[in-house]
Amino acid sequence: VSAMRDQNFEFHLVERLRQRDETALGELAAAYGAKIFQLAFRYVKNREDAEEVTQDVLMKVYQKIDAFRGDAALSSWVYRITFN
């Protein structure tokens, strides 16, 4: 049930991001911000830089959402952007 709920959440979030719904950007940050920060902090080892990376990734996801094909989970795409 949880995985299906996650897929449903991601599907609707992607649709709202594509419509440039700014409240969806807040939900994106709430859903993935902490994990993005953890991944970034592991590499940059600095809180300020990790916070900056987190903001950059969230904005990039928002700006590039039309490039998301849905082949994998949104979370996978978000984390791949973070690594890059």
PDB file of C-alpha atoms in Angstrom:
ATOM      1  CA  VAL A   1       0.000   0.000   0.000  1.00  0.00           C
ATOM      2  CA  SER A   2       2.822   2.403   0.890  1.00  0.00           C
ATOM      3  CA  ALA A   3       4.592   1.957  -2.463  1.00  0.00           C
ATOM      4  CA  MET A   4       1.335   2.534  -4.324  1.00  0.00           C
ATOM      5  CA  ARG A   5       0.621   5.633  -2.253  1.00  0.00           C
ATOM      6  CA  ASP A   6       4.159   6.871  -3.000  1.00  0.00           C
ATOM      7  CA  GLN A   7       3.659   6.292  -6.737  1.00  0.00           C
ATOM      8  CA  ASN A   8       0.326   8.101  -6.596  1.00  0.00           C
ATOM      9  CA  PHE A   9       1.896  10.997  -4.660  1.00  0.00           C
ATOM     10  CA  GLU A  10       4.778  11.218  -7.145  1.00  0.00           C
ATOM     11  CA  PHE A  11       2.457  11.072 -10.168  1.00  0.00           C
ATOM     12  CA  HIS A  12       0.288  13.916  -8.890  1.00  0.00           C
ATOM     13  CA  LEU A  13       3.303  15.918  -7.744  1.00  0.00           C
ATOM     14  CA  VAL A  14       4.895  15.634 -11.206  1.00  0.00           C
ATOM     15  CA  GLU A  15       1.652  16.725 -12.860  1.00  0.00           C
ATOM     16  CA  ARG A  16       1.406  19.757 -10.567  1.00  0.00           C
ATOM     17  CA  LEU A  17       5.085  20.636 -11.105  1.00  0.00           C
ATOM     18  CA  ARG A  18       4.499  20.489 -14.869  1.00  0.00           C
ATOM     19  CA  GLN A  19       1.648  22.953 -14.390  1.00  0.00           C
ATOM     20  CA  ARG A  20       4.123  25.207 -12.525  1.00  0.00           C
ATOM     21  CA  ASP A  21       2.117  24.924  -9.303  1.00  0.00           C
ATOM     22  CA  GLU A  22       4.381  26.640  -6.751  1.00  0.00           C
ATOM     23  CA  THR A  23       2.752  24.797  -3.827  1.00  0.00           C
ATOM     24  CA  ALA A  24       4.041  21.613  -5.485  1.00  0.00           C
ATOM     25  CA  LEU A  25       7.573  23.010  -5.169  1.00  0.00           C
ATOM     26  CA  GLY A  26       7.027  23.213  -1.397  1.00  0.00           C
ATOM     27  CA  GLU A  27       5.787  19.629  -1.356  1.00  0.00           C
ATOM     28  CA  LEU A  28       8.802  18.559  -3.389  1.00  0.00           C
ATOM     29  CA  ALA A  29      11.062  20.207  -0.791  1.00  0.00           C
ATOM     30  CA  ALA A  30       9.135  18.603   2.084  1.00  0.00           C
ATOM     31  CA  ALA A  31       9.243  15.157   0.481  1.00  0.00           C
ATOM     32  CA  TYR A  32      12.843  15.118  -0.780  1.00  0.00           C
ATOM     33  CA  GLY A  33      14.736  18.044   0.756  1.00  0.00           C
ATOM     34  CA  ALA A  34      16.113  16.174   3.761  1.00  0.00           C
ATOM     35  CA  LYS A  35      17.341  13.245   1.661  1.00  0.00           C
ATOM     36  CA  ILE A  36      18.898  15.595  -0.925  1.00  0.00           C
ATOM     37  CA  PHE A  37      20.639  17.432   1.929  1.00  0.00           C
ATOM     38  CA  GLN A  38      21.966  14.149   3.397  1.00  0.00           C
ATOM     39  CA  LEU A  39      23.348  13.041   0.027  1.00  0.00           C
ATOM     40  CA  ALA A  40      24.888  16.448  -0.659  1.00  0.00           C
ATOM     41  CA  PHE A  41      26.386  16.718   2.843  1.00  0.00           C
ATOM     42  CA  ARG A  42      28.026  13.320   2.423  1.00  0.00           C
ATOM     43  CA  TYR A  43      29.962  14.727  -0.540  1.00  0.00           C
ATOM     44  CA  VAL A  44      30.564  18.381   0.305  1.00  0.00           C
ATOM     45  CA  LYS A  45      31.025  17.840   4.077  1.00  0.00           C
ATOM     46  CA  ASN A  46      29.844  21.377   4.763  1.00  0.00           C
ATOM     47  CA  ARG A  47      26.389  22.415   5.962  1.00  0.00           C
ATOM     48  CA  GLU A  48      26.161  25.669   3.987  1.00  0.00           C
ATOM     49  CA  ASP A  49      27.290  24.036   0.752  1.00  0.00           C
ATOM     50  CA  ALA A  50      24.886  21.128   1.275  1.00  0.00           C
ATOM     51  CA  GLU A  51      22.025  23.591   1.827  1.00  0.00           C
ATOM     52  CA  GLU A  52      22.987  25.397  -1.382  1.00  0.00           C
ATOM     53  CA  VAL A  53      23.136  22.114  -3.321  1.00  0.00           C
ATOM     54  CA  THR A  54      19.704  21.201  -1.929  1.00  0.00           C
ATOM     55  CA  GLN A  55      18.187  24.477  -3.123  1.00  0.00           C
ATOM     56  CA  ASP A  56      19.884  24.131  -6.515  1.00  0.00           C
ATOM     57  CA  VAL A  57      18.574  20.577  -6.968  1.00  0.00           C
ATOM     58  CA  LEU A  58      15.018  21.531  -5.994  1.00  0.00           C
ATOM     59  CA  MET A  59      15.029  24.433  -8.452  1.00  0.00           C
ATOM     60  CA  LYS A  60      16.545  22.272 -11.201  1.00  0.00           C
ATOM     61  CA  VAL A  61      13.852  19.620 -10.694  1.00  0.00           C
ATOM     62  CA  TYR A  62      11.187  22.341 -10.864  1.00  0.00           C
ATOM     63  CA  GLN A  63      12.702  23.895 -14.001  1.00  0.00           C
ATOM     64  CA  LYS A  64      13.447  20.602 -15.787  1.00  0.00           C
ATOM     65  CA  ILE A  65      10.362  18.582 -14.791  1.00  0.00           C
ATOM     66  CA  ASP A  66       9.309  18.324 -18.441  1.00  0.00           C
ATOM     67  CA  ALA A  67      12.457  16.243 -19.054  1.00  0.00           C
ATOM     68  CA  PHE A  68      11.287  13.674 -16.481  1.00  0.00           C
ATOM     69  CA  ARG A  69      10.030  10.707 -18.525  1.00  0.00           C
ATOM     70  CA  GLY A  70       8.671   8.628 -15.659  1.00  0.00           C
ATOM     71  CA  ASP A  71      10.761   5.566 -16.549  1.00  0.00           C
ATOM     72  CA  ALA A  72      11.855   5.395 -12.922  1.00  0.00           C
ATOM     73  CA  ALA A  73      10.539   6.907  -9.720  1.00  0.00           C
ATOM     74  CA  LEU A  74      10.694  10.672  -9.336  1.00  0.00           C
ATOM     75  CA  SER A  75      12.857  10.132  -6.264  1.00  0.00           C
ATOM     76  CA  SER A  76      15.435   8.261  -8.382  1.00  0.00           C
ATOM     77  CA  TRP A  77      15.560  11.145 -10.853  1.00  0.00           C
ATOM     78  CA  VAL A  78      15.881  13.699  -8.038  1.00  0.00           C
ATOM     79  CA  TYR A  79      18.737  11.772  -6.441  1.00  0.00           C
ATOM     80  CA  ARG A  80      20.506  11.372  -9.793  1.00  0.00           C
ATOM     81  CA  ILE A  81      20.356  15.152 -10.260  1.00  0.00           C
ATOM     82  CA  THR A  82      21.791  15.526  -6.753  1.00  0.00           C
ATOM     83  CA  PHE A  83      24.754  13.259  -7.554  1.00  0.00           C
ATOM     84  CA  ASN A  84      25.451  15.084 -10.806  1.00  0.00           C
TER      85      ASN A  84
END
